[in-house]
Coordinates of C-alpha atoms and ligand atoms in Angstrom, one line a residue:
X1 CA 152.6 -176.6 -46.1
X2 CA 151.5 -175.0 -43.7
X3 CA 153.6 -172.1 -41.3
X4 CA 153.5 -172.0 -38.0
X5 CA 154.9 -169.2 -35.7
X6 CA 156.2 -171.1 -32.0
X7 CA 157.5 -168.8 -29.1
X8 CA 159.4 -171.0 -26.0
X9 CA 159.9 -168.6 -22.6
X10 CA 163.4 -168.2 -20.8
X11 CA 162.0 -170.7 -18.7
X12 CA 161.1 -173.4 -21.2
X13 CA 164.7 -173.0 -22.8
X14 CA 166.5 -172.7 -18.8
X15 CA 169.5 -175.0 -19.4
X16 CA 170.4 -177.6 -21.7
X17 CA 168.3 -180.4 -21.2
X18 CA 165.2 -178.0 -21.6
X19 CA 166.8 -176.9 -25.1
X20 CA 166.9 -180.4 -26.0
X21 CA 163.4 -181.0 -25.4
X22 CA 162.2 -178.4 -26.9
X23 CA 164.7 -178.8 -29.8
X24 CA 162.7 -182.3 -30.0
X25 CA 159.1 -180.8 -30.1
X26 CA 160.1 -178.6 -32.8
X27 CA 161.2 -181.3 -34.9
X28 CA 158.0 -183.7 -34.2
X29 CA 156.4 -180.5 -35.6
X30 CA 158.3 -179.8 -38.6
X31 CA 158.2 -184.1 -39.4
X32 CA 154.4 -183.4 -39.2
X33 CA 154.4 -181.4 -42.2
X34 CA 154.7 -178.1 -40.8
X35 CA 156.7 -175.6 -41.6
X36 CA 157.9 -173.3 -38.5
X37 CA 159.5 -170.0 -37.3
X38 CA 160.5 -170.8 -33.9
X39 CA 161.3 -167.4 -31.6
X40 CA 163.0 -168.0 -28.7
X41 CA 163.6 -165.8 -25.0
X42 CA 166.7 -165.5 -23.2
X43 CA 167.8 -168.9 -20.9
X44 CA 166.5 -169.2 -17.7
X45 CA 166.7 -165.6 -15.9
X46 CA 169.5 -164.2 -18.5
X47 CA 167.8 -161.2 -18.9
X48 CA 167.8 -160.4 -15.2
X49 CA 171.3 -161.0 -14.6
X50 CA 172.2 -158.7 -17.1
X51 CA 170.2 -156.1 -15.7
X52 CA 171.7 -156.4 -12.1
X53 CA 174.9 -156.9 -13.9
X54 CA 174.7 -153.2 -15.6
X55 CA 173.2 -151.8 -12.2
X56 CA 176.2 -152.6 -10.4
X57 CA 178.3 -150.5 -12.5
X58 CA 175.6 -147.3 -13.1
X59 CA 172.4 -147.2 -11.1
X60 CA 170.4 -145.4 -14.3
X61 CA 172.7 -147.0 -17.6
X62 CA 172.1 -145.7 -21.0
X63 CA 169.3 -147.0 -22.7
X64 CA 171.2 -147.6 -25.8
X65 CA 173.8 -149.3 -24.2
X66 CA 170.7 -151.5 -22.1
X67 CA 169.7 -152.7 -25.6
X68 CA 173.3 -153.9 -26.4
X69 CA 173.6 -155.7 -23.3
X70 CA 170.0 -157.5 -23.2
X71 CA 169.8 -158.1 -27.1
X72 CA 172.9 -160.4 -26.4
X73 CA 170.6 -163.2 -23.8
X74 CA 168.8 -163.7 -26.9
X75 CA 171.2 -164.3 -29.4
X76 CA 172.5 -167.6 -27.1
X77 CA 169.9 -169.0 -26.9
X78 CA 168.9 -168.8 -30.6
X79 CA 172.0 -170.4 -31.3
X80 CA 172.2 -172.8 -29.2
X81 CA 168.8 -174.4 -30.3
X82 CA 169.7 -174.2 -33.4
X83 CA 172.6 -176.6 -32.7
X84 CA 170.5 -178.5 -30.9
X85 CA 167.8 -179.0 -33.7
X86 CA 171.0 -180.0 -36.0
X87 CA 171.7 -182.6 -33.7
X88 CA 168.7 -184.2 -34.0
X89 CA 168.8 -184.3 -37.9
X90 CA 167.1 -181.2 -39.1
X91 CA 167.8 -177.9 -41.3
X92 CA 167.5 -174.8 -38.7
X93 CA 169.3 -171.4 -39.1
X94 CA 169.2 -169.3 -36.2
X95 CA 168.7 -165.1 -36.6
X96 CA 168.8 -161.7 -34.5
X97 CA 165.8 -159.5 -34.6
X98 CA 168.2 -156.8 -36.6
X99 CA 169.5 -160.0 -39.5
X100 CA 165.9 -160.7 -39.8
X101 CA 164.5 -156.7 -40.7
X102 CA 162.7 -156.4 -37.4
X103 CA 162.6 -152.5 -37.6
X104 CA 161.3 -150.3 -34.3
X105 CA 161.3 -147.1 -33.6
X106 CA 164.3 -145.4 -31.4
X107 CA 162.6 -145.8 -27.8
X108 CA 165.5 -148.0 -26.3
X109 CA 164.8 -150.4 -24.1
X110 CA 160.8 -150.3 -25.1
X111 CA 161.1 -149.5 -28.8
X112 CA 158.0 -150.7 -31.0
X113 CA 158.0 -152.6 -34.1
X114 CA 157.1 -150.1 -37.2
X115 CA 158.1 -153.1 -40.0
X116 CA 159.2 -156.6 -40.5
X117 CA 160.9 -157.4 -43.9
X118 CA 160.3 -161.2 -44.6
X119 CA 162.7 -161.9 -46.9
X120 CA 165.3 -163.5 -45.4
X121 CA 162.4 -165.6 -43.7
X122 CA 160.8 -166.9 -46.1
X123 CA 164.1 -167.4 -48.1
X124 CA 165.4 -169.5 -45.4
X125 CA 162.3 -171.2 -44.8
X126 CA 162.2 -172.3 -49.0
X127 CA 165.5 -174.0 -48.5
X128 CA 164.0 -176.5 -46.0
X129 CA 165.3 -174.6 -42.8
X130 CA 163.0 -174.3 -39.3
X131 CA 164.3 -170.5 -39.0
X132 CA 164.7 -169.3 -35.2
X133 CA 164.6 -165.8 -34.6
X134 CA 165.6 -164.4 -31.1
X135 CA 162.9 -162.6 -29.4
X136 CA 162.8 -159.1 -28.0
X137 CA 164.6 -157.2 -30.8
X138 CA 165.0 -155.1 -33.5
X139 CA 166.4 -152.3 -34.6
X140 CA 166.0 -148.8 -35.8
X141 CA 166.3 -147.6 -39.3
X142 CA 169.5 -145.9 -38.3
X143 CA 170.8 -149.7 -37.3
X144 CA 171.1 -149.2 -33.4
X145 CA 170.2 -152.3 -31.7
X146 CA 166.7 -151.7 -29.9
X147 CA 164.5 -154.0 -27.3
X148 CA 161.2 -154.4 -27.2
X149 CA 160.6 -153.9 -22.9
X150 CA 160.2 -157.1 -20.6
X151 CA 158.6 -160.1 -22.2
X152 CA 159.1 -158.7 -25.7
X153 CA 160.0 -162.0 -27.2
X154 CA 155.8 -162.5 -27.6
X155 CA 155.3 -159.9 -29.3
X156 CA 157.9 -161.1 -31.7
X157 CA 156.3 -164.2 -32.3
X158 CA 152.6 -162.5 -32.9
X159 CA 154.3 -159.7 -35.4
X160 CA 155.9 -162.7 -37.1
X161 CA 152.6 -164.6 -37.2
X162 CA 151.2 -161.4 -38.8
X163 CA 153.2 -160.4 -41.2
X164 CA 154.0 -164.0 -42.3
X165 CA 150.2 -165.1 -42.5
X166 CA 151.0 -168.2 -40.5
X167 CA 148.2 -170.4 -39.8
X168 CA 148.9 -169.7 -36.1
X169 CA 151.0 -168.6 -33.3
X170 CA 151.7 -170.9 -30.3
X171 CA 153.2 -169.3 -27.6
X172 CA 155.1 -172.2 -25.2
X173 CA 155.3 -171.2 -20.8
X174 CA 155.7 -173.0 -17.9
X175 CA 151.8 -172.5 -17.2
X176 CA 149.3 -174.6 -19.6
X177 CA 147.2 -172.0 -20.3
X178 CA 145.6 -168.8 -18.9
X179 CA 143.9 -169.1 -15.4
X180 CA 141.6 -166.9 -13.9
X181 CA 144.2 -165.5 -11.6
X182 CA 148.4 -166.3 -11.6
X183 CA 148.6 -169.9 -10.0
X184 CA 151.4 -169.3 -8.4
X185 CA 149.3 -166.7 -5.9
X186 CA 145.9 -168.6 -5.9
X187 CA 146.4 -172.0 -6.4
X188 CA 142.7 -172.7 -6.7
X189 CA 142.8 -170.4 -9.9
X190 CA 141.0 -171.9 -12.8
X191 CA 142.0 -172.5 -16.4
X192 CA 140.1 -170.7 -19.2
X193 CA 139.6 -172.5 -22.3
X194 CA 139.8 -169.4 -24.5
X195 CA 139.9 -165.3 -23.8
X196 CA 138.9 -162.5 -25.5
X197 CA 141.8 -160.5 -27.3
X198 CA 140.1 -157.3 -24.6
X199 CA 140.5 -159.4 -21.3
X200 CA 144.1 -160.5 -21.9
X201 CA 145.0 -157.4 -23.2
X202 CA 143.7 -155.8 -19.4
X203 CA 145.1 -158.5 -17.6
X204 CA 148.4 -158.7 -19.0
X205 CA 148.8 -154.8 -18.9
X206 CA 147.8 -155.0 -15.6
X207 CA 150.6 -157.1 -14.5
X208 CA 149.7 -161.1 -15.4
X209 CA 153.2 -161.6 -17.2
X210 CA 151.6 -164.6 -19.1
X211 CA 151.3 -162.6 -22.0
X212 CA 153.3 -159.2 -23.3
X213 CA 150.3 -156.8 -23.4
X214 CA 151.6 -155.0 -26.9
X215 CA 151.8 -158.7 -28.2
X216 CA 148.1 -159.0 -27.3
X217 CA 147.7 -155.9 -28.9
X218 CA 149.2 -156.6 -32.5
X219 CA 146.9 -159.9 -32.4
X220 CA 143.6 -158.2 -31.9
X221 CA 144.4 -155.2 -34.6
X222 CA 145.5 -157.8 -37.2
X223 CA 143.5 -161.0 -35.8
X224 CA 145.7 -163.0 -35.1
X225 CA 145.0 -166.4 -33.2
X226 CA 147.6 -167.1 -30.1
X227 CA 147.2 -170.3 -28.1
X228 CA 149.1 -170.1 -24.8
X229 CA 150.2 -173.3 -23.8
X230 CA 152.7 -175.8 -21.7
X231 CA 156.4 -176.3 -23.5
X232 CA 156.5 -179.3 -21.9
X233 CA 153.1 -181.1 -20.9
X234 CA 150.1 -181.8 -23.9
X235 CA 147.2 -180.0 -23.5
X236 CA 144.7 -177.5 -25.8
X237 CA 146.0 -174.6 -23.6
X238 CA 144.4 -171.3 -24.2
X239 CA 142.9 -169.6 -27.1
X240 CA 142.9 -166.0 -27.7
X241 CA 140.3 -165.1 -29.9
X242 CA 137.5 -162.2 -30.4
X243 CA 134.8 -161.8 -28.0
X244 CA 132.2 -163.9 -28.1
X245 CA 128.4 -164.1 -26.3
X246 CA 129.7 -167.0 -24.1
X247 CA 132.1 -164.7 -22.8
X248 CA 129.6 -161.6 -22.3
X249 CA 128.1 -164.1 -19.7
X250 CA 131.0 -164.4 -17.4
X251 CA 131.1 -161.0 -15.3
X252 CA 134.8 -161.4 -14.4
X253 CA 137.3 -163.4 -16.1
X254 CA 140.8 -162.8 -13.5
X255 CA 142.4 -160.9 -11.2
X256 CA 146.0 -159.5 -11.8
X257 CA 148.4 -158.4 -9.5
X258 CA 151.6 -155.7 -10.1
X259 CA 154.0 -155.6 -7.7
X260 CA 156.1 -153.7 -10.4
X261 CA 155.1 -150.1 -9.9
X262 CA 156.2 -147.6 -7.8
X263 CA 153.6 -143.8 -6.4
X264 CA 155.6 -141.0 -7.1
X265 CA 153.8 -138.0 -4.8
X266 CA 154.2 -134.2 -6.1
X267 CA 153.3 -132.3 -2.9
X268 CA 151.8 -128.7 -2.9
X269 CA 150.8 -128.3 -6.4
X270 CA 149.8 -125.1 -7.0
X271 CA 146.3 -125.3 -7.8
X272 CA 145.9 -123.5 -11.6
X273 CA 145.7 -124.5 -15.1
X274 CA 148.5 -126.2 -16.8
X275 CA 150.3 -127.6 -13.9
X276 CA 149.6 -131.0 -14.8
X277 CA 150.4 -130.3 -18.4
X278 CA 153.9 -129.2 -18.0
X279 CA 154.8 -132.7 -15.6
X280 CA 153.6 -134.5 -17.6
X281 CA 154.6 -133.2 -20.8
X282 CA 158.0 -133.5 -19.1
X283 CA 157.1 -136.8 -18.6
X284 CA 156.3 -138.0 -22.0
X285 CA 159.1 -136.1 -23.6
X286 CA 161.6 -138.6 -21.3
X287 CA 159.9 -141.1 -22.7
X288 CA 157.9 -142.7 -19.1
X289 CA 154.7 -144.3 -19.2
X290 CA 152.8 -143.2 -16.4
X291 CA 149.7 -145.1 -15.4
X292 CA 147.2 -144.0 -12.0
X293 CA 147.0 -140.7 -11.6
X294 CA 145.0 -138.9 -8.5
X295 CA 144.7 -135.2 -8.1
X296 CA 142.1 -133.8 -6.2
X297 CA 140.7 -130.4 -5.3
X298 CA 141.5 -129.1 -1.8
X299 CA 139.6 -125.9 -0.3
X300 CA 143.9 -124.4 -0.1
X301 CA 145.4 -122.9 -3.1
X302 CA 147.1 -126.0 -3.7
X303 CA 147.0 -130.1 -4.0
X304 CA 149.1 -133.2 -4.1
X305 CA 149.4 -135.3 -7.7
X306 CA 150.2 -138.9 -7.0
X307 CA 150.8 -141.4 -10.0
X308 CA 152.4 -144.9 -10.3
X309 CA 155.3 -145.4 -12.7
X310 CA 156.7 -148.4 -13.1
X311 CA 159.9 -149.1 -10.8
X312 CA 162.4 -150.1 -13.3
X313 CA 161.4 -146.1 -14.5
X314 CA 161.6 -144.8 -11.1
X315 CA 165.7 -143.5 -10.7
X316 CA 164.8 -141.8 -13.9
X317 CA 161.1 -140.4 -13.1
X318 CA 162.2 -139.2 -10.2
X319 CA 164.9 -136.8 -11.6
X320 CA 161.9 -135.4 -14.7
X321 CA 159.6 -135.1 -11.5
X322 CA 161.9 -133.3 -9.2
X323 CA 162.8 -130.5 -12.0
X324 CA 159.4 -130.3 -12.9
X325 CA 158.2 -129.6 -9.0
X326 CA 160.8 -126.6 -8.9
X327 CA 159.3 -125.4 -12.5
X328 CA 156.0 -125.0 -11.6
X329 CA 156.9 -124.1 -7.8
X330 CA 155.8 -127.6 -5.7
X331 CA 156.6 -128.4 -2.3
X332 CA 158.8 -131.5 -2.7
X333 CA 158.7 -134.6 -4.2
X334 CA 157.7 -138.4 -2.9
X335 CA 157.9 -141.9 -3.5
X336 CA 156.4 -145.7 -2.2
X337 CA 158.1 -148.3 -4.0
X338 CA 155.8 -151.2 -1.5
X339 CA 152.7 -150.8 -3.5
X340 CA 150.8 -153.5 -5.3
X341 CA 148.0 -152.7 -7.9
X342 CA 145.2 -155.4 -7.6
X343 CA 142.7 -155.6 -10.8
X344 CA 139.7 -157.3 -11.8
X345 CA 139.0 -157.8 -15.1
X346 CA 136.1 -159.1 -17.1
X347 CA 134.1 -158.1 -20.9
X348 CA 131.0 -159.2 -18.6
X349 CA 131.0 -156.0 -16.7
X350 CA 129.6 -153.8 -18.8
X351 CA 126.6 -155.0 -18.5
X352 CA 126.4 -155.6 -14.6
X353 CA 126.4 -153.2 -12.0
X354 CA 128.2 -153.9 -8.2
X355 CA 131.5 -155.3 -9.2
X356 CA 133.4 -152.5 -7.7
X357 CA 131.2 -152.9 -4.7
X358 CA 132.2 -156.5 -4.4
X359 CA 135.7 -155.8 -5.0
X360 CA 135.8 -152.9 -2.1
X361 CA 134.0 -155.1 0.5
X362 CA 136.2 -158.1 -0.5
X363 CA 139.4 -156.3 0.5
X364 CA 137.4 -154.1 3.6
X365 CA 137.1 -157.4 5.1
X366 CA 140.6 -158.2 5.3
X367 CA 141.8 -154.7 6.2
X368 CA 143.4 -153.8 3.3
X369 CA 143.4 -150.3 2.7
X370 CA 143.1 -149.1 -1.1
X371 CA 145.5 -146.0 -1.9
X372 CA 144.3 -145.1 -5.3
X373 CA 141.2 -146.7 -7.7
X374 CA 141.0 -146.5 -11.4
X375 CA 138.4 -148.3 -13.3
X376 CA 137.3 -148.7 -16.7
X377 CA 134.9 -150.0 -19.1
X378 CA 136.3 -154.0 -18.3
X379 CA 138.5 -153.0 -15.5
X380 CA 138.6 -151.9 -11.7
X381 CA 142.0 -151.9 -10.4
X382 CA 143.2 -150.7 -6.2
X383 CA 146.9 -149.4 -5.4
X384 CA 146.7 -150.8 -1.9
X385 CA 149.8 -151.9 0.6
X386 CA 152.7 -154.3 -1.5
X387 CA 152.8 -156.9 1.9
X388 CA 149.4 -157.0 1.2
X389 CA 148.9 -157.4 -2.4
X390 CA 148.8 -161.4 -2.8
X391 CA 146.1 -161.5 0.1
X392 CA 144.7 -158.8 -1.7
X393 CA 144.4 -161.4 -5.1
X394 CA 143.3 -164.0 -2.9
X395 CA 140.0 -162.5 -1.3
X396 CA 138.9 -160.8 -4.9
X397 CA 138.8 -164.1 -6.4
X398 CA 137.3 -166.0 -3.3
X399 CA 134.6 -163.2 -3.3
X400 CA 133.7 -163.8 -7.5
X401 CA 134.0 -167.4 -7.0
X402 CA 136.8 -167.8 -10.0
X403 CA 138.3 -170.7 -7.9
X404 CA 137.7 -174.5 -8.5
X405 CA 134.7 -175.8 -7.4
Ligands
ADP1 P1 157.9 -167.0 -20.3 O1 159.3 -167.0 -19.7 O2 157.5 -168.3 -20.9 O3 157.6 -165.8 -21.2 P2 156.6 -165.7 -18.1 O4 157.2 -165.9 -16.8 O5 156.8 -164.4 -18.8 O6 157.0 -166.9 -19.0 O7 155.0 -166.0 -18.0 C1 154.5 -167.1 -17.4 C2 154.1 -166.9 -15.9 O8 153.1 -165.9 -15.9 C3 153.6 -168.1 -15.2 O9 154.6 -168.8 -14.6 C4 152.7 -167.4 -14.1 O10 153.3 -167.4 -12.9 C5 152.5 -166.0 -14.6 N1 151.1 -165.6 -14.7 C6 150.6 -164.4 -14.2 N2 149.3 -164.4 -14.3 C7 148.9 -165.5 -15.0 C8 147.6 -166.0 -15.4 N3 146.5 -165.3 -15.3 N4 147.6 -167.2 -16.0 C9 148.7 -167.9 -16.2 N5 149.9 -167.5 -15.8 C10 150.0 -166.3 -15.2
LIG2 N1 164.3 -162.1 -22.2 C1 163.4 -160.9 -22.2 C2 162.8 -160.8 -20.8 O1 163.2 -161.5 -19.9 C3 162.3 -161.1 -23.2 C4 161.3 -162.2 -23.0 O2 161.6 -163.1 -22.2 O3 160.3 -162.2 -23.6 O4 162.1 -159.8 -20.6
MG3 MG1 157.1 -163.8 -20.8

């Protein structure tokens, strides 16, 4: 028979009714000969409440404790579709990341997966059982509870995939598929029958939440195939898949927007060798991912260093960056939380010249003013103003004419 890994969003599992439908699907499935590993997200916006929850009692929590408070969203909702699936007449069990041998490292709160012990899988799934696993967790070899950072439960479902060799992994949203931009900013935005494992993997890391980018990652090193589609409308949603020619033709693919990121501003640098090192040594040692940096040289002895962290990092980047400023003798220290980072992506790029060119005039002609630029190989992205950034979404894919036609 054959295995298939499903994954059903916060949203697709919101409330009851939503559980009982999805309950339903799962059970069409299994009746259809299949045999399944369901992994399912917090309800509805769990995992948000409990964040604002913690925040009202300490503005920067411990981590560990984070993980013991957002590992719980997931281990309702597991249960509770397990119920659900019992009520409709089937075997299910229902597991945590940690019963299951999901084992990460110790980076609370964005811990990666190092191993997944099957066992207790596959010994479930021999005694008839649909086995549910909740998303977004794991933990360490020392047993501490661990999560996987926001919208971990997919890559959950594409480890699982992996190291269960299941025939595929089927990840369930409230979109039906991956369009060319979010369709909740451009409504026009298009949807693409299939993406390479590159373009998702830039888009989602860029800020399109469709898809967790590690998730995207796991698939592409172990090759595994993840369709993206509606949890509760029919449809061939969207394939993720290797790069093919067809997709070499098609300069840019989307346009992602993150209003998620905050520019932390180090002024008066002083302007000699292994300044940069020791911030961001600091940095890394605290365990931040930082992602545009801009330094420049100035004709004084010193410069300012501007990079974007991500807000949710921000209380605690700020406290590295501010001991790090006295250490290497900076002015003072800044920060703009209303920025938005605007990126085009597309595989197609790299062999055609004047995206960038396109991308500047598009936003020139509204006015928007671009703060910082980063581009790579299949990416250009702009920091520009966060009132702005949506507009900022709408006129890049106007200009490349991703819309419908
Ligand atoms: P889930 O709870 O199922 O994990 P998410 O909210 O994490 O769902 O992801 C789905 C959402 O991602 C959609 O509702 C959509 O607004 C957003 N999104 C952002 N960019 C894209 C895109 N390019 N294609 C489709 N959806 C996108
Ligand atoms: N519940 C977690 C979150 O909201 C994980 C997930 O939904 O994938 O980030
Ligand atoms: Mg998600």
């Amino acid at each position: 028979m054959k295995l298939i890994v499903q994954k059903y969003g916060g949203s697709s599992v919101a409330d009851v009714a939503r559980i009982e439908r999805v309950a339903k699907r799962i059970v069409a499935r299994k009746r259809r000969g299949f045999r399944l590993v369901v992994v399912v997200s917090a309800l509805g916006d769990t995992t948000d409440e409990l964040i604002a929850l913690a925040r009202k009692i300490c503005p920067e929590p411990e981590e560990r404790e984070m993980d013991m408070l957002l590992s719980t969203g997931e281990q309702v909702s597991v249960a509770l579709l397990a119920m659900a699936i019992h009520r409709l007449g089937e075997k299910a069990v229902s597991f945590t990341g940690p019963q299951v041998g999901i084992i990460t490292d110790q980076f609370h709160t964005k811990a990666r997966i190092l191993d997944i012990n099957t066992e207790r899988i596959r010994k479930a799934l021999g005694q008839g059982n649909i086995v549910i696993v909740a998303g977004f967790q794991g933990k360490t070899l020392g047993g501490e509870i661990t999560t996987l950072g926001r919208g971990g439960s997919d890559l959950t479902a594409v480890a699982l995939a992996k190291v269960l060799k299941a025939k595929a992994c089927e990840i369930y949203t409230d979109v039906d598929g991956i369009y060319t931009a979010d369709p909740r900013i451009c409504p026009d935005a298009r949807k693409l029958d299939q993406v390479s494992y590159d373009e998702i993997l830039e888009l989602a890391s860029l800020g399109a939440k469709v898809m967790h980018s590690r998730s995207v990652e796991v698939g592409k090193k172990f090759n595994v195939p993840i369709r993206v589609l509606h949890s509760r409308r029919n449809g061939e949603g969207t394939l993720i898949t290797k790069e093919n020619r067809k997709m070499e033709e098609v300069v840019v693919s989307g346009v992602a927007l993150n209003e998620e990121e905050a520019k932390v501003t180090i002024f008066k640098v002083p302007d000699r060798p292994g300044v940069a090192a020791k911030v961001f040594k600091r940095l890394a040692d605290a365990n931040i991912n930082v992602d545009m940096i801009i330094q420049n040289k100035t004709e004084t002895k010193s410069t300012d260093l501007s990079f974007t962290v991500s807000k949710s990092d921000l209380p605690k980047t700020l406290r590295v960056v501010r001991e790090a400023a006295r250490a290497v003798g900076a002015a003072h220290v800044g920060c703009d939380e209303n920025i938005a980072k605007v990126s085009v992506v597309g595989v197609g790029m790299r062999s055609h010249s004047g995206v960038a060119s396109k991308t500047f005039g598009a936003l020139a002609k509204r006015k928007i003013n671009i703060e910082m630029i980063s581009t790579s190989e299949i990416k250009i992205s702009c920091v520009v103003d966060g009132k702005k950034g949506k507009e900022a979404v709408r006129a890049i894919h106007k200009e490349f004419g991703l819309g419908k036609k």
